Amino acid sequence: MKKITLTLALCLLVLSAAAQGPLIGLVCGHSSSGNNGVGDYYVQAVVKAGGVPVLVPTMFDKASAEEVVSKLDGILFTGGEDVDPAWYGEEINGAVDINGLRDTSEIYMINQAVQLGIPILGICRGCQVINVALGGTLVQDIPTQVKTKLKHKQSEPGTQASHYMTIEPGSHMASLLGVKKVKINSLHHEAVKTPAPGLKVVCLAEDGVVEGYEGLPFLNIVAVQFHPEKLIGGGDEFFLPIFKDLVERAKKFAE
Ligand code: MN
């Protein structure tokens, strides 16, 4: 019996030594019927990048939200509904589909992650809610509020790219992707208007709409308005470095 226990203990030791990927929290959407969920493309992209994905549900009280975040090595804020403009001191003027529970939960989580220095990646709504949590504002409706010929809500499937963005030379994003200009997918009607203090816009569509920002090195944040996980899921791994970067930052944080 003792021998079996010892063998088991050794097996567990070996197993825990073999587990190397950092724990990456994927923040779930919260449906009106009360279900937490996240698109599989996010999960698969994190796995491909070497992270260990774990789903983070909407948490209704601050202490619980903070405790969940404190267990993670990295956190990804995913796509979804519009953020309530009240968070940035504006009336509703173009924002639709507001999910107050999700806003509250995610703002607790962003503040906690920032306080602890936990690496953050924001995608689409994630890009918007992080900016709002840290004091920035949003364009509530691009088609009616920005002079543009671009369709930011593309008719092509999400796995296809539809418009270009330029990348600020010398930025972290430029070092990840190695290009100045690249075609991305576009599935949004809101965007960052004023970036929060500490966040630098580094990706722009040709009409000036914000497609990405970063807060490095002081804020451990990278965020994009487009959906790299869908392009990766569609078979194009050009944007996988964005996920690998989250995993690398999470490894560094976990050390
Ligand atoms: Mn766009």
PDB file of C-alpha atoms and ligand atoms in Angstrom:
ATOM      1  CA  MET A   1       0.000   0.000   0.000  1.00  0.00           C
ATOM      2  CA  LYS A   2       2.815   2.339   0.957  1.00  0.00           C
ATOM      3  CA  LYS A   3       4.524   1.571  -2.350  1.00  0.00           C
ATOM      4  CA  ILE A   4       1.373   2.422  -4.313  1.00  0.00           C
ATOM      5  CA  THR A   5       0.982   5.714  -2.431  1.00  0.00           C
ATOM      6  CA  LEU A   6       4.613   6.576  -3.119  1.00  0.00           C
ATOM      7  CA  THR A   7       4.248   5.735  -6.821  1.00  0.00           C
ATOM      8  CA  LEU A   8       1.116   7.884  -7.007  1.00  0.00           C
ATOM      9  CA  ALA A   9       2.874  10.777  -5.321  1.00  0.00           C
ATOM     10  CA  LEU A  10       5.789  10.493  -7.750  1.00  0.00           C
ATOM     11  CA  CYS A  11       3.396  10.416 -10.726  1.00  0.00           C
ATOM     12  CA  LEU A  12       1.688  13.573  -9.493  1.00  0.00           C
ATOM     13  CA  LEU A  13       5.050  15.279  -9.034  1.00  0.00           C
ATOM     14  CA  VAL A  14       6.094  14.420 -12.595  1.00  0.00           C
ATOM     15  CA  LEU A  15       2.710  15.550 -13.924  1.00  0.00           C
ATOM     16  CA  SER A  16       2.852  18.885 -12.131  1.00  0.00           C
ATOM     17  CA  ALA A  17       6.412  19.443 -13.363  1.00  0.00           C
ATOM     18  CA  ALA A  18       5.259  18.755 -16.934  1.00  0.00           C
ATOM     19  CA  ALA A  19       2.423  21.309 -16.761  1.00  0.00           C
ATOM     20  CA  GLN A  20       4.064  24.453 -18.116  1.00  0.00           C
ATOM     21  CA  GLY A  21       1.384  26.540 -19.726  1.00  0.00           C
ATOM     22  CA  PRO A  22       0.190  29.597 -17.788  1.00  0.00           C
ATOM     23  CA  LEU A  23      -3.465  29.752 -16.718  1.00  0.00           C
ATOM     24  CA  ILE A  24      -5.334  32.115 -19.053  1.00  0.00           C
ATOM     25  CA  GLY A  25      -8.801  33.205 -17.974  1.00  0.00           C
ATOM     26  CA  LEU A  26     -11.336  33.698 -20.777  1.00  0.00           C
ATOM     27  CA  VAL A  27     -14.032  36.059 -19.560  1.00  0.00           C
ATOM     28  CA  CYS A  28     -17.443  34.657 -20.499  1.00  0.00           C
ATOM     29  CA  GLY A  29     -20.440  36.398 -21.921  1.00  0.00           C
ATOM     30  CA  HIS A  30     -23.592  36.177 -19.807  1.00  0.00           C
ATOM     31  CA  SER A  31     -26.825  35.510 -21.717  1.00  0.00           C
ATOM     32  CA  SER A  32     -30.266  36.811 -20.748  1.00  0.00           C
ATOM     33  CA  SER A  33     -31.211  33.216 -19.882  1.00  0.00           C
ATOM     34  CA  GLY A  34     -28.348  33.185 -17.373  1.00  0.00           C
ATOM     35  CA  ASN A  35     -25.752  31.100 -19.233  1.00  0.00           C
ATOM     36  CA  ASN A  36     -22.036  31.832 -19.129  1.00  0.00           C
ATOM     37  CA  GLY A  37     -20.182  31.076 -22.336  1.00  0.00           C
ATOM     38  CA  VAL A  38     -17.308  31.919 -24.625  1.00  0.00           C
ATOM     39  CA  GLY A  39     -16.660  31.214 -28.320  1.00  0.00           C
ATOM     40  CA  ASP A  40     -14.534  28.160 -29.005  1.00  0.00           C
ATOM     41  CA  TYR A  41     -12.231  30.153 -31.313  1.00  0.00           C
ATOM     42  CA  TYR A  42     -10.891  31.976 -28.218  1.00  0.00           C
ATOM     43  CA  VAL A  43     -10.264  28.671 -26.439  1.00  0.00           C
ATOM     44  CA  GLN A  44      -8.511  27.142 -29.450  1.00  0.00           C
ATOM     45  CA  ALA A  45      -6.329  30.216 -30.037  1.00  0.00           C
ATOM     46  CA  VAL A  46      -5.132  30.194 -26.399  1.00  0.00           C
ATOM     47  CA  VAL A  47      -4.350  26.462 -26.628  1.00  0.00           C
ATOM     48  CA  LYS A  48      -2.463  26.978 -29.928  1.00  0.00           C
ATOM     49  CA  ALA A  49      -0.435  29.733 -28.255  1.00  0.00           C
ATOM     50  CA  GLY A  50       0.582  27.403 -25.398  1.00  0.00           C
ATOM     51  CA  GLY A  51      -1.752  28.689 -22.686  1.00  0.00           C
ATOM     52  CA  VAL A  52      -4.077  26.712 -20.439  1.00  0.00           C
ATOM     53  CA  PRO A  53      -7.570  28.146 -20.962  1.00  0.00           C
ATOM     54  CA  VAL A  54     -10.058  28.416 -18.132  1.00  0.00           C
ATOM     55  CA  LEU A  55     -13.502  30.002 -18.397  1.00  0.00           C
ATOM     56  CA  VAL A  56     -14.207  32.914 -16.070  1.00  0.00           C
ATOM     57  CA  PRO A  57     -17.920  33.436 -15.371  1.00  0.00           C
ATOM     58  CA  THR A  58     -19.701  36.723 -14.728  1.00  0.00           C
ATOM     59  CA  MET A  59     -19.301  37.401 -10.994  1.00  0.00           C
ATOM     60  CA  PHE A  60     -21.920  39.461  -9.203  1.00  0.00           C
ATOM     61  CA  ASP A  61     -19.949  40.758  -6.261  1.00  0.00           C
ATOM     62  CA  LYS A  62     -16.646  42.557  -6.152  1.00  0.00           C
ATOM     63  CA  ALA A  63     -14.829  40.249  -3.737  1.00  0.00           C
ATOM     64  CA  SER A  64     -15.689  37.121  -5.760  1.00  0.00           C
ATOM     65  CA  ALA A  65     -14.687  38.756  -9.043  1.00  0.00           C
ATOM     66  CA  GLU A  66     -11.385  39.864  -7.521  1.00  0.00           C
ATOM     67  CA  GLU A  67     -10.678  36.432  -6.033  1.00  0.00           C
ATOM     68  CA  VAL A  68     -11.182  34.648  -9.363  1.00  0.00           C
ATOM     69  CA  VAL A  69      -8.859  37.063 -11.168  1.00  0.00           C
ATOM     70  CA  SER A  70      -6.176  36.696  -8.491  1.00  0.00           C
ATOM     71  CA  LYS A  71      -5.831  32.968  -9.366  1.00  0.00           C
ATOM     72  CA  LEU A  72      -4.945  33.666 -13.018  1.00  0.00           C
ATOM     73  CA  ASP A  73      -1.638  34.233 -14.831  1.00  0.00           C
ATOM     74  CA  GLY A  74      -3.321  36.134 -17.656  1.00  0.00           C
ATOM     75  CA  ILE A  75      -6.816  37.247 -18.625  1.00  0.00           C
ATOM     76  CA  LEU A  76      -8.589  37.716 -21.945  1.00  0.00           C
ATOM     77  CA  PHE A  77     -11.633  39.997 -22.172  1.00  0.00           C
ATOM     78  CA  THR A  78     -13.742  38.730 -25.076  1.00  0.00           C
ATOM     79  CA  GLY A  79     -16.293  40.148 -27.516  1.00  0.00           C
ATOM     80  CA  GLY A  80     -19.939  40.862 -26.778  1.00  0.00           C
ATOM     81  CA  GLU A  81     -22.470  43.587 -26.090  1.00  0.00           C
ATOM     82  CA  ASP A  82     -22.011  47.356 -25.928  1.00  0.00           C
ATOM     83  CA  VAL A  83     -20.749  48.923 -22.707  1.00  0.00           C
ATOM     84  CA  ASP A  84     -23.305  51.157 -20.942  1.00  0.00           C
ATOM     85  CA  PRO A  85     -22.273  54.753 -21.839  1.00  0.00           C
ATOM     86  CA  ALA A  86     -23.141  55.773 -18.257  1.00  0.00           C
ATOM     87  CA  TRP A  87     -19.737  54.295 -17.282  1.00  0.00           C
ATOM     88  CA  TYR A  88     -18.069  57.098 -19.257  1.00  0.00           C
ATOM     89  CA  GLY A  89     -20.587  59.764 -18.341  1.00  0.00           C
ATOM     90  CA  GLU A  90     -22.639  59.818 -21.547  1.00  0.00           C
ATOM     91  CA  GLU A  91     -26.281  59.255 -22.437  1.00  0.00           C
ATOM     92  CA  ILE A  92     -27.195  56.335 -24.677  1.00  0.00           C
ATOM     93  CA  ASN A  93     -26.700  57.617 -28.228  1.00  0.00           C
ATOM     94  CA  GLY A  94     -26.170  54.662 -30.538  1.00  0.00           C
ATOM     95  CA  ALA A  95     -25.167  51.994 -28.016  1.00  0.00           C
ATOM     96  CA  VAL A  96     -27.481  48.967 -28.100  1.00  0.00           C
ATOM     97  CA  ASP A  97     -27.648  45.587 -26.322  1.00  0.00           C
ATOM     98  CA  ILE A  98     -26.340  46.735 -22.955  1.00  0.00           C
ATOM     99  CA  ASN A  99     -25.540  44.050 -20.361  1.00  0.00           C
ATOM    100  CA  GLY A 100     -25.187  45.741 -16.978  1.00  0.00           C
ATOM    101  CA  LEU A 101     -24.203  42.601 -15.069  1.00  0.00           C
ATOM    102  CA  ARG A 102     -21.370  41.896 -17.473  1.00  0.00           C
ATOM    103  CA  ASP A 103     -20.178  45.530 -17.376  1.00  0.00           C
ATOM    104  CA  THR A 104     -20.030  45.530 -13.578  1.00  0.00           C
ATOM    105  CA  SER A 105     -18.321  42.151 -13.338  1.00  0.00           C
ATOM    106  CA  GLU A 106     -15.719  42.970 -15.980  1.00  0.00           C
ATOM    107  CA  ILE A 107     -14.917  46.385 -14.526  1.00  0.00           C
ATOM    108  CA  TYR A 108     -14.224  44.712 -11.139  1.00  0.00           C
ATOM    109  CA  MET A 109     -12.003  42.204 -12.938  1.00  0.00           C
ATOM    110  CA  ILE A 110     -10.096  44.787 -15.001  1.00  0.00           C
ATOM    111  CA  ASN A 111      -9.362  46.901 -11.934  1.00  0.00           C
ATOM    112  CA  GLN A 112      -8.155  43.838 -10.027  1.00  0.00           C
ATOM    113  CA  ALA A 113      -5.974  42.606 -12.917  1.00  0.00           C
ATOM    114  CA  VAL A 114      -4.433  46.071 -13.310  1.00  0.00           C
ATOM    115  CA  GLN A 115      -3.816  46.341  -9.563  1.00  0.00           C
ATOM    116  CA  LEU A 116      -2.057  42.950  -9.470  1.00  0.00           C
ATOM    117  CA  GLY A 117      -0.215  43.472 -12.782  1.00  0.00           C
ATOM    118  CA  ILE A 118      -1.885  40.436 -14.356  1.00  0.00           C
ATOM    119  CA  PRO A 119      -1.368  40.496 -18.156  1.00  0.00           C
ATOM    120  CA  ILE A 120      -4.492  41.464 -20.102  1.00  0.00           C
ATOM    121  CA  LEU A 121      -5.574  40.944 -23.704  1.00  0.00           C
ATOM    122  CA  GLY A 122      -8.766  42.649 -24.881  1.00  0.00           C
ATOM    123  CA  ILE A 123     -10.662  41.714 -28.027  1.00  0.00           C
ATOM    124  CA  CYS A 124     -13.594  43.696 -29.500  1.00  0.00           C
ATOM    125  CA  ARG A 125     -15.893  44.455 -26.536  1.00  0.00           C
ATOM    126  CA  GLY A 126     -12.862  43.599 -24.377  1.00  0.00           C
ATOM    127  CA  CYS A 127     -10.898  46.386 -26.079  1.00  0.00           C
ATOM    128  CA  GLN A 128     -13.782  48.780 -25.381  1.00  0.00           C
ATOM    129  CA  VAL A 129     -14.573  47.824 -21.769  1.00  0.00           C
ATOM    130  CA  ILE A 130     -10.909  47.958 -20.661  1.00  0.00           C
ATOM    131  CA  ASN A 131     -10.650  51.479 -22.087  1.00  0.00           C
ATOM    132  CA  VAL A 132     -13.853  52.520 -20.281  1.00  0.00           C
ATOM    133  CA  ALA A 133     -12.789  50.911 -16.976  1.00  0.00           C
ATOM    134  CA  LEU A 134      -9.564  52.932 -17.063  1.00  0.00           C
ATOM    135  CA  GLY A 135     -11.240  56.255 -17.893  1.00  0.00           C
ATOM    136  CA  GLY A 136     -11.578  56.351 -21.695  1.00  0.00           C
ATOM    137  CA  THR A 137     -14.634  56.888 -23.904  1.00  0.00           C
ATOM    138  CA  LEU A 138     -16.213  55.161 -26.924  1.00  0.00           C
ATOM    139  CA  VAL A 139     -17.760  56.052 -30.252  1.00  0.00           C
ATOM    140  CA  GLN A 140     -21.262  54.621 -29.718  1.00  0.00           C
ATOM    141  CA  ASP A 141     -22.110  54.037 -33.368  1.00  0.00           C
ATOM    142  CA  ILE A 142     -19.551  54.265 -36.186  1.00  0.00           C
ATOM    143  CA  PRO A 143     -21.985  54.315 -39.169  1.00  0.00           C
ATOM    144  CA  THR A 144     -23.830  57.389 -37.838  1.00  0.00           C
ATOM    145  CA  GLN A 145     -20.944  59.129 -36.018  1.00  0.00           C
ATOM    146  CA  VAL A 146     -17.815  58.628 -38.115  1.00  0.00           C
ATOM    147  CA  LYS A 147     -17.404  59.836 -41.684  1.00  0.00           C
ATOM    148  CA  THR A 148     -16.283  56.651 -43.415  1.00  0.00           C
ATOM    149  CA  LYS A 149     -16.695  54.479 -46.456  1.00  0.00           C
ATOM    150  CA  LEU A 150     -15.491  51.388 -44.589  1.00  0.00           C
ATOM    151  CA  LYS A 151     -17.926  48.733 -43.399  1.00  0.00           C
ATOM    152  CA  HIS A 152     -16.833  48.010 -39.833  1.00  0.00           C
ATOM    153  CA  LYS A 153     -19.663  45.502 -39.605  1.00  0.00           C
ATOM    154  CA  GLN A 154     -18.544  43.391 -42.535  1.00  0.00           C
ATOM    155  CA  SER A 155     -20.926  41.218 -44.541  1.00  0.00           C
ATOM    156  CA  GLU A 156     -18.219  38.567 -45.089  1.00  0.00           C
ATOM    157  CA  PRO A 157     -17.932  35.716 -42.556  1.00  0.00           C
ATOM    158  CA  GLY A 158     -15.903  36.582 -39.438  1.00  0.00           C
ATOM    159  CA  THR A 159     -13.122  34.218 -40.499  1.00  0.00           C
ATOM    160  CA  GLN A 160     -12.342  36.522 -43.458  1.00  0.00           C
ATOM    161  CA  ALA A 161     -10.463  39.831 -43.430  1.00  0.00           C
ATOM    162  CA  SER A 162     -12.267  42.834 -44.925  1.00  0.00           C
ATOM    163  CA  HIS A 163     -10.430  46.145 -44.298  1.00  0.00           C
ATOM    164  CA  TYR A 164      -6.878  47.302 -43.588  1.00  0.00           C
ATOM    165  CA  MET A 165      -5.304  48.699 -40.456  1.00  0.00           C
ATOM    166  CA  THR A 166      -1.963  50.447 -40.081  1.00  0.00           C
ATOM    167  CA  ILE A 167       0.365  49.673 -37.179  1.00  0.00           C
ATOM    168  CA  GLU A 168       2.477  52.314 -35.406  1.00  0.00           C
ATOM    169  CA  PRO A 169       6.169  51.680 -36.177  1.00  0.00           C
ATOM    170  CA  GLY A 170       8.159  50.898 -33.032  1.00  0.00           C
ATOM    171  CA  SER A 171       5.095  49.739 -31.098  1.00  0.00           C
ATOM    172  CA  HIS A 172       4.835  46.392 -29.320  1.00  0.00           C
ATOM    173  CA  MET A 173       2.180  45.355 -31.866  1.00  0.00           C
ATOM    174  CA  ALA A 174       4.591  46.193 -34.719  1.00  0.00           C
ATOM    175  CA  SER A 175       7.221  43.950 -33.139  1.00  0.00           C
ATOM    176  CA  LEU A 176       4.657  41.120 -32.797  1.00  0.00           C
ATOM    177  CA  LEU A 177       3.291  41.288 -36.344  1.00  0.00           C
ATOM    178  CA  GLY A 178       6.312  42.637 -38.254  1.00  0.00           C
ATOM    179  CA  VAL A 179       4.266  44.700 -40.733  1.00  0.00           C
ATOM    180  CA  LYS A 180       3.069  48.311 -41.068  1.00  0.00           C
ATOM    181  CA  LYS A 181      -0.260  47.467 -42.663  1.00  0.00           C
ATOM    182  CA  VAL A 182      -2.449  44.372 -42.671  1.00  0.00           C
ATOM    183  CA  LYS A 183      -5.993  43.341 -43.580  1.00  0.00           C
ATOM    184  CA  ILE A 184      -8.222  42.460 -40.627  1.00  0.00           C
ATOM    185  CA  ASN A 185     -11.798  41.326 -40.050  1.00  0.00           C
ATOM    186  CA  SER A 186     -14.305  43.834 -38.680  1.00  0.00           C
ATOM    187  CA  LEU A 187     -17.395  42.989 -36.630  1.00  0.00           C
ATOM    188  CA  HIS A 188     -18.125  46.106 -34.615  1.00  0.00           C
ATOM    189  CA  HIS A 189     -20.212  49.281 -34.620  1.00  0.00           C
ATOM    190  CA  GLU A 190     -18.471  50.906 -31.610  1.00  0.00           C
ATOM    191  CA  ALA A 191     -14.803  51.818 -31.130  1.00  0.00           C
ATOM    192  CA  VAL A 192     -12.430  53.611 -28.752  1.00  0.00           C
ATOM    193  CA  LYS A 193     -12.899  57.406 -28.957  1.00  0.00           C
ATOM    194  CA  THR A 194     -10.619  58.827 -26.255  1.00  0.00           C
ATOM    195  CA  PRO A 195      -8.005  56.363 -24.996  1.00  0.00           C
ATOM    196  CA  ALA A 196      -7.687  56.099 -21.205  1.00  0.00           C
ATOM    197  CA  PRO A 197      -4.559  57.533 -19.525  1.00  0.00           C
ATOM    198  CA  GLY A 198      -1.675  55.107 -20.014  1.00  0.00           C
ATOM    199  CA  LEU A 199      -3.085  53.520 -23.175  1.00  0.00           C
ATOM    200  CA  LYS A 200      -1.533  54.310 -26.551  1.00  0.00           C
ATOM    201  CA  VAL A 201      -3.445  53.785 -29.791  1.00  0.00           C
ATOM    202  CA  VAL A 202      -1.183  51.771 -32.127  1.00  0.00           C
ATOM    203  CA  CYS A 203      -3.577  50.364 -34.754  1.00  0.00           C
ATOM    204  CA  LEU A 204      -5.856  52.487 -36.947  1.00  0.00           C
ATOM    205  CA  ALA A 205      -8.232  51.731 -39.796  1.00  0.00           C
ATOM    206  CA  GLU A 206      -7.817  53.946 -42.862  1.00  0.00           C
ATOM    207  CA  ASP A 207     -10.731  56.140 -41.670  1.00  0.00           C
ATOM    208  CA  GLY A 208      -9.060  56.750 -38.296  1.00  0.00           C
ATOM    209  CA  VAL A 209     -11.176  54.256 -36.321  1.00  0.00           C
ATOM    210  CA  VAL A 210      -9.124  52.731 -33.479  1.00  0.00           C
ATOM    211  CA  GLU A 211      -8.322  49.053 -34.106  1.00  0.00           C
ATOM    212  CA  GLY A 212      -5.841  48.484 -31.278  1.00  0.00           C
ATOM    213  CA  TYR A 213      -3.943  49.988 -28.339  1.00  0.00           C
ATOM    214  CA  GLU A 214      -1.367  48.971 -25.773  1.00  0.00           C
ATOM    215  CA  GLY A 215      -0.411  50.064 -22.272  1.00  0.00           C
ATOM    216  CA  LEU A 216       3.052  48.543 -21.989  1.00  0.00           C
ATOM    217  CA  PRO A 217       5.214  48.591 -19.979  1.00  0.00           C
ATOM    218  CA  PHE A 218       3.350  50.301 -17.109  1.00  0.00           C
ATOM    219  CA  LEU A 219      -0.024  48.711 -17.817  1.00  0.00           C
ATOM    220  CA  ASN A 220       0.258  45.055 -18.846  1.00  0.00           C
ATOM    221  CA  ILE A 221      -2.392  45.512 -21.544  1.00  0.00           C
ATOM    222  CA  VAL A 222      -2.721  44.815 -25.263  1.00  0.00           C
ATOM    223  CA  ALA A 223      -6.113  45.174 -26.968  1.00  0.00           C
ATOM    224  CA  VAL A 224      -7.492  44.906 -30.481  1.00  0.00           C
ATOM    225  CA  GLN A 225     -10.865  45.852 -31.922  1.00  0.00           C
ATOM    226  CA  PHE A 226     -10.849  43.104 -34.564  1.00  0.00           C
ATOM    227  CA  HIS A 227     -11.110  39.332 -34.001  1.00  0.00           C
ATOM    228  CA  PRO A 228      -7.731  37.575 -34.417  1.00  0.00           C
ATOM    229  CA  GLU A 229      -9.207  34.383 -32.889  1.00  0.00           C
ATOM    230  CA  LYS A 230     -11.690  34.037 -35.771  1.00  0.00           C
ATOM    231  CA  LEU A 231      -8.983  34.533 -38.439  1.00  0.00           C
ATOM    232  CA  ILE A 232      -6.811  31.941 -36.664  1.00  0.00           C
ATOM    233  CA  GLY A 233      -9.823  29.609 -36.420  1.00  0.00           C
ATOM    234  CA  GLY A 234     -10.370  30.100 -40.145  1.00  0.00           C
ATOM    235  CA  GLY A 235      -6.843  28.795 -40.788  1.00  0.00           C
ATOM    236  CA  ASP A 236      -4.760  32.003 -40.996  1.00  0.00           C
ATOM    237  CA  GLU A 237      -2.210  32.042 -38.170  1.00  0.00           C
ATOM    238  CA  PHE A 238      -0.761  35.460 -38.994  1.00  0.00           C
ATOM    239  CA  PHE A 239      -2.269  36.924 -35.803  1.00  0.00           C
ATOM    240  CA  LEU A 240      -1.315  34.016 -33.503  1.00  0.00           C
ATOM    241  CA  PRO A 241       1.594  36.128 -32.096  1.00  0.00           C
ATOM    242  CA  ILE A 242      -1.031  38.274 -30.297  1.00  0.00           C
ATOM    243  CA  PHE A 243      -2.061  35.191 -28.291  1.00  0.00           C
ATOM    244  CA  LYS A 244       1.530  33.952 -27.928  1.00  0.00           C
ATOM    245  CA  ASP A 245       2.369  37.377 -26.508  1.00  0.00           C
ATOM    246  CA  LEU A 246      -0.371  37.055 -23.863  1.00  0.00           C
ATOM    247  CA  VAL A 247       1.000  33.606 -22.959  1.00  0.00           C
ATOM    248  CA  GLU A 248       4.573  34.973 -22.784  1.00  0.00           C
ATOM    249  CA  ARG A 249       3.512  37.895 -20.587  1.00  0.00           C
ATOM    250  CA  ALA A 250       1.548  35.458 -18.393  1.00  0.00           C
ATOM    251  CA  LYS A 251       4.584  33.160 -18.046  1.00  0.00           C
ATOM    252  CA  LYS A 252       6.695  36.109 -17.002  1.00  0.00           C
ATOM    253  CA  PHE A 253       4.036  37.212 -14.504  1.00  0.00           C
ATOM    254  CA  ALA A 254       3.781  33.674 -13.036  1.00  0.00           C
ATOM    255  CA  GLU A 255       7.557  33.430 -12.429  1.00  0.00           C
TER     256      GLU A 255
HETATM  257 MN    MN B   1     -12.972  47.760 -38.059  1.00  0.00          MN
END
